[in-house]
PDB file of C-alpha atoms in Angstrom:
ATOM      1  CA  GLY A   3      24.004-118.477  66.194  1.00 75.00           C
ATOM      2  CA  GLU A   4      20.272-117.270  66.050  1.00 81.00           C
ATOM      3  CA  ASN A   5      17.940-118.282  68.659  1.00 89.00           C
ATOM      4  CA  VAL A   6      14.411-117.834  68.597  1.00 94.00           C
ATOM      5  CA  GLU A   7      12.077-117.655  71.839  1.00 96.00           C
ATOM      6  CA  GLN A   8       8.301-118.279  71.448  1.00 97.00           C
ATOM      7  CA  HIS A   9       5.973-117.576  73.894  1.00 97.00           C
ATOM      8  CA  PRO A  10       3.260-118.533  75.329  1.00 97.00           C
ATOM      9  CA  SER A  11       3.606-122.345  74.791  1.00 95.00           C
ATOM     10  CA  THR A  12      -0.312-122.795  74.872  1.00 97.00           C
ATOM     11  CA  LEU A  13      -3.118-120.469  74.472  1.00 98.00           C
ATOM     12  CA  SER A  14      -6.730-120.946  74.922  1.00 98.00           C
ATOM     13  CA  VAL A  15      -9.183-118.155  73.844  1.00 97.00           C
ATOM     14  CA  GLN A  16     -12.710-117.900  73.589  1.00 97.00           C
ATOM     15  CA  GLU A  17     -14.122-117.845  70.091  1.00 97.00           C
ATOM     16  CA  GLY A  18     -14.579-114.242  68.677  1.00 97.00           C
ATOM     17  CA  ASP A  19     -11.729-113.069  71.057  1.00 97.00           C
ATOM     18  CA  SER A  20      -8.136-112.260  69.883  1.00 98.00           C
ATOM     19  CA  ALA A  21      -4.929-114.211  70.215  1.00 98.00           C
ATOM     20  CA  VAL A  22      -1.502-112.987  70.414  1.00 98.00           C
ATOM     21  CA  ILE A  23       1.785-115.002  70.233  1.00 98.00           C
ATOM     22  CA  LYS A  24       5.057-113.463  70.486  1.00 98.00           C
ATOM     23  CA  CYS A  25       8.553-114.162  69.649  1.00 98.00           C
ATOM     24  CA  THR A  26      11.722-112.917  70.157  1.00 97.00           C
ATOM     25  CA  TYR A  27      15.119-113.395  68.239  1.00 95.00           C
ATOM     26  CA  SER A  28      18.711-112.888  69.255  1.00 93.00           C
ATOM     27  CA  ASP A  29      20.530-111.949  65.789  1.00 89.00           C
ATOM     28  CA  SER A  30      19.783-108.225  64.933  1.00 89.00           C
ATOM     29  CA  ALA A  31      20.934-109.398  61.365  1.00 88.00           C
ATOM     30  CA  SER A  32      17.815-111.286  60.948  1.00 90.00           C
ATOM     31  CA  ASN A  33      15.588-109.655  58.387  1.00 89.00           C
ATOM     32  CA  TYR A  34      12.665-112.107  57.752  1.00 91.00           C
ATOM     33  CA  PHE A  35      10.230-113.447  59.969  1.00 94.00           C
ATOM     34  CA  PRO A  36       7.649-116.114  58.707  1.00 94.00           C
ATOM     35  CA  TRP A  37       4.626-117.374  60.693  1.00 97.00           C
ATOM     36  CA  TYR A  38       3.227-120.930  59.771  1.00 96.00           C
ATOM     37  CA  LYS A  39       0.309-122.819  61.072  1.00 97.00           C
ATOM     38  CA  GLN A  40       0.434-126.403  61.517  1.00 95.00           C
ATOM     39  CA  GLU A  41      -2.912-128.800  62.325  1.00 94.00           C
ATOM     40  CA  LEU A  42      -2.470-131.888  63.933  1.00 88.00           C
ATOM     41  CA  GLY A  43      -0.569-134.348  61.791  1.00 85.00           C
ATOM     42  CA  LYS A  44      -0.329-132.076  58.622  1.00 90.00           C
ATOM     43  CA  ARG A  45       2.416-129.777  57.339  1.00 94.00           C
ATOM     44  CA  PRO A  46       3.359-126.402  58.055  1.00 95.00           C
ATOM     45  CA  GLN A  47       1.621-123.647  55.960  1.00 95.00           C
ATOM     46  CA  LEU A  48       2.838-120.139  55.819  1.00 94.00           C
ATOM     47  CA  ILE A  49       0.121-117.908  56.929  1.00 96.00           C
ATOM     48  CA  ILE A  50       2.088-114.380  56.784  1.00 96.00           C
ATOM     49  CA  ASP A  51       5.332-113.245  56.742  1.00 93.00           C
ATOM     50  CA  ILE A  52       7.008-109.723  57.234  1.00 92.00           C
ATOM     51  CA  ARG A  53      10.570-108.480  56.088  1.00 88.00           C
ATOM     52  CA  SER A  54      12.532-105.701  58.204  1.00 82.00           C
ATOM     53  CA  ASN A  55      11.883-102.905  56.071  1.00 80.00           C
ATOM     54  CA  VAL A  56       8.207-102.983  57.196  1.00 80.00           C
ATOM     55  CA  GLY A  57       6.931-102.580  60.745  1.00 89.00           C
ATOM     56  CA  GLU A  58       3.468-104.341  60.247  1.00 93.00           C
ATOM     57  CA  LYS A  59       1.536-106.425  57.880  1.00 93.00           C
ATOM     58  CA  LYS A  60      -2.231-107.507  57.745  1.00 95.00           C
ATOM     59  CA  ASP A  61      -4.062-110.092  55.843  1.00 94.00           C
ATOM     60  CA  GLN A  62      -7.603-110.005  56.931  1.00 95.00           C
ATOM     61  CA  ARG A  63      -7.976-111.561  60.470  1.00 97.00           C
ATOM     62  CA  ILE A  64      -4.200-111.966  60.668  1.00 98.00           C
ATOM     63  CA  ALA A  65      -1.503-109.397  61.351  1.00 97.00           C
ATOM     64  CA  VAL A  66       2.158-109.319  62.238  1.00 97.00           C
ATOM     65  CA  THR A  67       4.286-106.659  64.059  1.00 96.00           C
ATOM     66  CA  LEU A  68       7.852-106.160  64.272  1.00 95.00           C
ATOM     67  CA  ASN A  69       9.792-104.274  66.325  1.00 94.00           C
ATOM     68  CA  LYS A  70      13.511-104.424  65.208  1.00 92.00           C
ATOM     69  CA  THR A  71      14.861-102.449  68.415  1.00 92.00           C
ATOM     70  CA  ALA A  72      13.306-104.721  70.878  1.00 94.00           C
ATOM     71  CA  LYS A  73      13.998-107.561  68.687  1.00 94.00           C
ATOM     72  CA  HIS A  74      10.662-109.235  68.743  1.00 95.00           C
ATOM     73  CA  PHE A  75       7.782-109.948  66.447  1.00 97.00           C
ATOM     74  CA  SER A  76       4.135-111.073  67.346  1.00 98.00           C
ATOM     75  CA  LEU A  77       1.158-112.446  65.487  1.00 98.00           C
ATOM     76  CA  HIS A  78      -2.107-111.240  66.109  1.00 98.00           C
ATOM     77  CA  ILE A  79      -5.362-113.295  65.090  1.00 98.00           C
ATOM     78  CA  THR A  80      -8.656-111.086  65.623  1.00 97.00           C
ATOM     79  CA  GLU A  81     -12.175-112.676  65.657  1.00 97.00           C
ATOM     80  CA  THR A  82     -11.008-116.295  66.099  1.00 97.00           C
ATOM     81  CA  GLN A  83     -12.575-119.151  64.912  1.00 97.00           C
ATOM     82  CA  PRO A  84     -12.436-122.879  65.757  1.00 95.00           C
ATOM     83  CA  GLU A  85     -10.703-123.442  62.490  1.00 95.00           C
ATOM     84  CA  ASP A  86      -7.843-121.179  64.005  1.00 97.00           C
ATOM     85  CA  SER A  87      -7.099-124.060  66.471  1.00 97.00           C
ATOM     86  CA  ALA A  88      -3.502-125.367  65.497  1.00 97.00           C
ATOM     87  CA  VAL A  89       0.216-124.940  66.646  1.00 96.00           C
ATOM     88  CA  TYR A  90       1.858-121.616  65.210  1.00 97.00           C
ATOM     89  CA  PHE A  91       5.378-121.379  64.606  1.00 97.00           C
ATOM     90  CA  CYS A  92       7.400-118.444  64.241  1.00 97.00           C
ATOM     91  CA  ALA A  93      11.007-118.352  62.285  1.00 94.00           C
ATOM     92  CA  ALA A  94      13.455-115.764  61.932  1.00 92.00           C
ATOM     93  CA  GLY A  95      15.971-115.756  58.915  1.00 87.00           C
ATOM     94  CA  VAL A  96      19.142-113.961  57.972  1.00 76.00           C
ATOM     95  CA  GLN A  97      19.722-113.150  54.248  1.00 70.00           C
ATOM     96  CA  GLY A  98      22.665-114.925  53.391  1.00 68.00           C
ATOM     97  CA  ALA A  99      22.761-117.219  56.314  1.00 67.00           C
ATOM     98  CA  GLN A 100      20.663-120.103  54.264  1.00 69.00           C
ATOM     99  CA  LYS A 101      18.340-121.256  57.118  1.00 79.00           C
ATOM    100  CA  LEU A 102      15.622-120.242  59.139  1.00 87.00           C
ATOM    101  CA  VAL A 103      15.485-120.557  62.982  1.00 89.00           C
ATOM    102  CA  PHE A 104      11.928-121.712  64.371  1.00 92.00           C
ATOM    103  CA  GLY A 105      10.406-121.086  67.518  1.00 94.00           C
ATOM    104  CA  GLN A 106       9.133-124.019  69.445  1.00 93.00           C
ATOM    105  CA  GLY A 107       5.527-123.367  68.798  1.00 95.00           C
ATOM    106  CA  THR A 108       2.193-122.375  70.308  1.00 96.00           C
ATOM    107  CA  ARG A 109      -0.659-124.540  70.808  1.00 96.00           C
ATOM    108  CA  LEU A 110      -3.847-122.252  70.178  1.00 98.00           C
ATOM    109  CA  THR A 111      -7.114-123.634  71.386  1.00 97.00           C
ATOM    110  CA  ILE A 112     -10.155-121.657  70.273  1.00 97.00           C
ATOM    111  CA  ASN A 113     -13.241-122.607  72.798  1.00 94.00           C
ATOM    112  CA  PRO A 114     -16.711-122.461  71.531  1.00 90.00           C
TER     113      PRO A 114
ATOM    114  CA  ASP B   4      -1.422-128.525  48.597  1.00 83.00           C
ATOM    115  CA  SER B   5       1.850-126.797  48.287  1.00 83.00           C
ATOM    116  CA  GLY B   6       2.942-128.389  45.542  1.00 93.00           C
ATOM    117  CA  VAL B   7       6.033-130.269  47.375  1.00 97.00           C
ATOM    118  CA  THR B   8       5.284-134.032  47.307  1.00 97.00           C
ATOM    119  CA  GLN B   9       7.082-136.280  49.711  1.00 98.00           C
ATOM    120  CA  THR B  10       6.986-140.122  49.640  1.00 97.00           C
ATOM    121  CA  PRO B  11       6.266-142.674  51.508  1.00 97.00           C
ATOM    122  CA  LYS B  12       3.525-141.137  53.880  1.00 96.00           C
ATOM    123  CA  HIS B  13       4.647-143.701  56.474  1.00 96.00           C
ATOM    124  CA  LEU B  14       7.389-145.702  57.179  1.00 97.00           C
ATOM    125  CA  ILE B  15       7.894-148.392  59.977  1.00 97.00           C
ATOM    126  CA  THR B  16      11.212-149.895  60.586  1.00 97.00           C
ATOM    127  CA  ALA B  17      13.377-151.485  62.816  1.00 97.00           C
ATOM    128  CA  THR B  18      16.596-150.323  64.734  1.00 97.00           C
ATOM    129  CA  GLY B  19      19.689-150.505  62.878  1.00 97.00           C
ATOM    130  CA  GLN B  20      18.118-150.323  59.502  1.00 97.00           C
ATOM    131  CA  ARG B  21      18.407-147.864  56.785  1.00 98.00           C
ATOM    132  CA  VAL B  22      15.717-145.856  55.163  1.00 98.00           C
ATOM    133  CA  THR B  23      15.320-143.479  51.986  1.00 98.00           C
ATOM    134  CA  LEU B  24      13.067-140.466  52.159  1.00 98.00           C
ATOM    135  CA  ARG B  25      12.100-138.991  48.786  1.00 98.00           C
ATOM    136  CA  CYS B  26      11.065-135.368  48.062  1.00 98.00           C
ATOM    137  CA  SER B  27       9.859-133.403  44.964  1.00 98.00           C
ATOM    138  CA  PRO B  28      10.118-129.561  45.054  1.00 97.00           C
ATOM    139  CA  ARG B  29       7.479-127.446  43.599  1.00 96.00           C
ATOM    140  CA  SER B  30       7.778-126.924  39.814  1.00 95.00           C
ATOM    141  CA  GLY B  31      10.622-124.283  39.118  1.00 92.00           C
ATOM    142  CA  ASP B  32      11.972-124.214  42.702  1.00 94.00           C
ATOM    143  CA  LEU B  33      15.651-124.926  42.944  1.00 93.00           C
ATOM    144  CA  SER B  34      16.233-125.245  46.822  1.00 92.00           C
ATOM    145  CA  VAL B  35      15.134-128.265  49.054  1.00 95.00           C
ATOM    146  CA  TYR B  36      15.255-128.177  52.931  1.00 94.00           C
ATOM    147  CA  TRP B  37      15.015-131.049  55.146  1.00 96.00           C
ATOM    148  CA  TYR B  38      13.437-130.866  58.483  1.00 95.00           C
ATOM    149  CA  GLN B  39      12.954-133.299  61.375  1.00 96.00           C
ATOM    150  CA  GLN B  40       9.977-132.652  63.801  1.00 94.00           C
ATOM    151  CA  SER B  41      10.079-135.033  66.875  1.00 89.00           C
ATOM    152  CA  LEU B  42       6.740-135.484  69.301  1.00 78.00           C
ATOM    153  CA  ASP B  43       5.747-132.015  70.503  1.00 68.00           C
ATOM    154  CA  GLN B  44       8.789-130.331  69.182  1.00 74.00           C
ATOM    155  CA  GLY B  45       9.536-127.609  66.886  1.00 83.00           C
ATOM    156  CA  LEU B  46      11.270-127.739  63.499  1.00 90.00           C
ATOM    157  CA  GLN B  47      14.804-128.641  63.262  1.00 91.00           C
ATOM    158  CA  PHE B  48      16.694-127.925  60.287  1.00 91.00           C
ATOM    159  CA  LEU B  49      18.766-130.481  58.695  1.00 94.00           C
ATOM    160  CA  ILE B  50      20.201-129.620  55.300  1.00 94.00           C
ATOM    161  CA  GLN B  51      19.517-127.593  52.348  1.00 92.00           C
ATOM    162  CA  TYR B  52      20.537-128.099  48.766  1.00 94.00           C
ATOM    163  CA  TYR B  53      20.306-125.636  46.061  1.00 92.00           C
ATOM    164  CA  ASN B  54      20.402-126.873  42.453  1.00 93.00           C
ATOM    165  CA  GLY B  55      22.199-129.977  43.100  1.00 94.00           C
ATOM    166  CA  GLU B  56      24.516-128.654  45.627  1.00 94.00           C
ATOM    167  CA  GLU B  57      24.672-128.787  49.169  1.00 93.00           C
ATOM    168  CA  ARG B  58      24.018-125.034  50.739  1.00 90.00           C
ATOM    169  CA  ALA B  59      23.743-125.288  54.364  1.00 88.00           C
ATOM    170  CA  LYS B  60      23.877-127.619  56.985  1.00 90.00           C
ATOM    171  CA  GLY B  61      22.107-128.083  60.287  1.00 89.00           C
ATOM    172  CA  ASN B  62      22.118-130.159  63.108  1.00 84.00           C
ATOM    173  CA  ILE B  63      22.139-133.409  60.895  1.00 93.00           C
ATOM    174  CA  LEU B  64      23.671-136.441  62.287  1.00 94.00           C
ATOM    175  CA  GLU B  65      26.508-138.217  60.748  1.00 96.00           C
ATOM    176  CA  ARG B  66      24.241-141.338  60.126  1.00 97.00           C
ATOM    177  CA  PHE B  67      22.195-139.017  58.204  1.00 97.00           C
ATOM    178  CA  SER B  68      22.976-137.689  54.612  1.00 97.00           C
ATOM    179  CA  ALA B  69      21.026-136.282  51.658  1.00 97.00           C
ATOM    180  CA  GLN B  70      21.547-135.523  47.985  1.00 97.00           C
ATOM    181  CA  GLN B  71      19.708-133.674  45.143  1.00 97.00           C
ATOM    182  CA  PHE B  72      19.340-134.976  41.713  1.00 97.00           C
ATOM    183  CA  PRO B  73      19.573-133.210  38.343  1.00 96.00           C
ATOM    184  CA  ASP B  74      15.893-133.438  38.161  1.00 95.00           C
ATOM    185  CA  LEU B  75      16.036-131.460  41.321  1.00 96.00           C
ATOM    186  CA  HIS B  76      14.158-134.052  43.502  1.00 97.00           C
ATOM    187  CA  SER B  77      16.091-134.850  47.037  1.00 98.00           C
ATOM    188  CA  GLU B  78      16.473-138.150  48.947  1.00 98.00           C
ATOM    189  CA  LEU B  79      17.393-138.183  52.821  1.00 98.00           C
ATOM    190  CA  ASN B  80      19.209-141.270  53.955  1.00 98.00           C
ATOM    191  CA  LEU B  81      18.898-142.309  57.502  1.00 98.00           C
ATOM    192  CA  SER B  82      20.912-145.217  58.478  1.00 97.00           C
ATOM    193  CA  SER B  83      21.722-147.271  61.752  1.00 97.00           C
ATOM    194  CA  LEU B  84      18.422-146.121  62.756  1.00 97.00           C
ATOM    195  CA  GLU B  85      17.613-145.492  66.649  1.00 97.00           C
ATOM    196  CA  LEU B  86      14.629-145.417  68.599  1.00 95.00           C
ATOM    197  CA  GLY B  87      15.281-141.697  68.945  1.00 94.00           C
ATOM    198  CA  ASP B  88      15.037-140.735  65.056  1.00 96.00           C
ATOM    199  CA  SER B  89      11.316-141.613  65.128  1.00 96.00           C
ATOM    200  CA  ALA B  90       9.632-138.358  63.845  1.00 95.00           C
ATOM    201  CA  LEU B  91       8.192-136.495  61.313  1.00 95.00           C
ATOM    202  CA  TYR B  92      10.327-135.547  58.285  1.00 97.00           C
ATOM    203  CA  PHE B  93       9.792-132.664  56.113  1.00 97.00           C
ATOM    204  CA  CYS B  94      10.881-131.223  53.359  1.00 97.00           C
ATOM    205  CA  ALA B  95      10.266-127.754  51.965  1.00 95.00           C
ATOM    206  CA  SER B  96      11.223-125.906  48.872  1.00 94.00           C
ATOM    207  CA  SER B  97      11.892-122.399  47.839  1.00 91.00           C
ATOM    208  CA  VAL B  98      12.588-120.767  44.341  1.00 88.00           C
ATOM    209  CA  GLY B  99      15.927-119.734  44.518  1.00 79.00           C
ATOM    210  CA  ALA B 100      19.329-120.023  46.771  1.00 74.00           C
ATOM    211  CA  GLY B 101      18.088-117.479  49.320  1.00 67.00           C
ATOM    212  CA  GLY B 102      17.721-119.762  52.018  1.00 62.00           C
ATOM    213  CA  SER B 103      16.438-117.928  55.152  1.00 64.00           C
ATOM    214  CA  TYR B 104      15.335-114.812  53.017  1.00 73.00           C
ATOM    215  CA  GLU B 105      12.911-116.954  50.735  1.00 81.00           C
ATOM    216  CA  THR B 106       9.310-118.208  51.406  1.00 86.00           C
ATOM    217  CA  GLN B 107       9.467-121.965  52.204  1.00 91.00           C
ATOM    218  CA  TYR B 108       6.769-124.059  51.070  1.00 93.00           C
ATOM    219  CA  PHE B 109       6.437-127.319  52.914  1.00 96.00           C
ATOM    220  CA  GLY B 110       5.559-131.088  51.860  1.00 97.00           C
ATOM    221  CA  PRO B 111       3.244-133.272  53.369  1.00 96.00           C
ATOM    222  CA  GLY B 112       5.866-134.985  55.505  1.00 96.00           C
ATOM    223  CA  THR B 113       6.926-138.763  55.839  1.00 97.00           C
ATOM    224  CA  ARG B 114       6.199-140.083  59.265  1.00 96.00           C
ATOM    225  CA  LEU B 115       8.933-142.439  60.465  1.00 97.00           C
ATOM    226  CA  LEU B 116       8.461-144.933  63.145  1.00 97.00           C
ATOM    227  CA  VAL B 117      11.583-146.820  64.274  1.00 97.00           C
ATOM    228  CA  LEU B 118      10.665-149.979  66.479  1.00 96.00           C
TER     229      LEU B 118
END
């Protein structure tokens, strides 16, 4: 079955700098890659997603890139702000497989 | 607010007991998914229902069961509870049966503590 590895598990950056979180997946049939942000004690919130017919997608300070050949995708956050501090989860899904497989999460801390 | 509601928010019970968690999907969504999140852990997929029928199963224990009712709300039943079942339980919903290819919107979760 699908396996998703997420790195790093913790990341600390200075406010204003960029943060990058990477995920690799095992199933070459995976074609949907969402990213969720989860603040302490709260629900995961979708922040951006990408489908396999697209190599990059951007939404203001957040971007996701996908390399299907290498089977990895990354979340890029630019001009980080204190409110970006949270746990970020990547996931991979295969159409028809009926489930998303999540990475283990990255705890991002933005230092003022 | 995602539009997905879950009750109760918190639940404290004893080992060996049985509890029921409830989830109402977003208006118009036909699929409901249940996830378990233990302390500092990722999201473990338990089960998916689509329009009243079980659609996909993950790592759900035999002591756990779920169902989706005609009004599309879902209940997750946890029985013979053990200390290790203490976790956050999330439900999510999506518009169709696409499962992994559809955007899933999460509810606020139920925090279960088994003493």
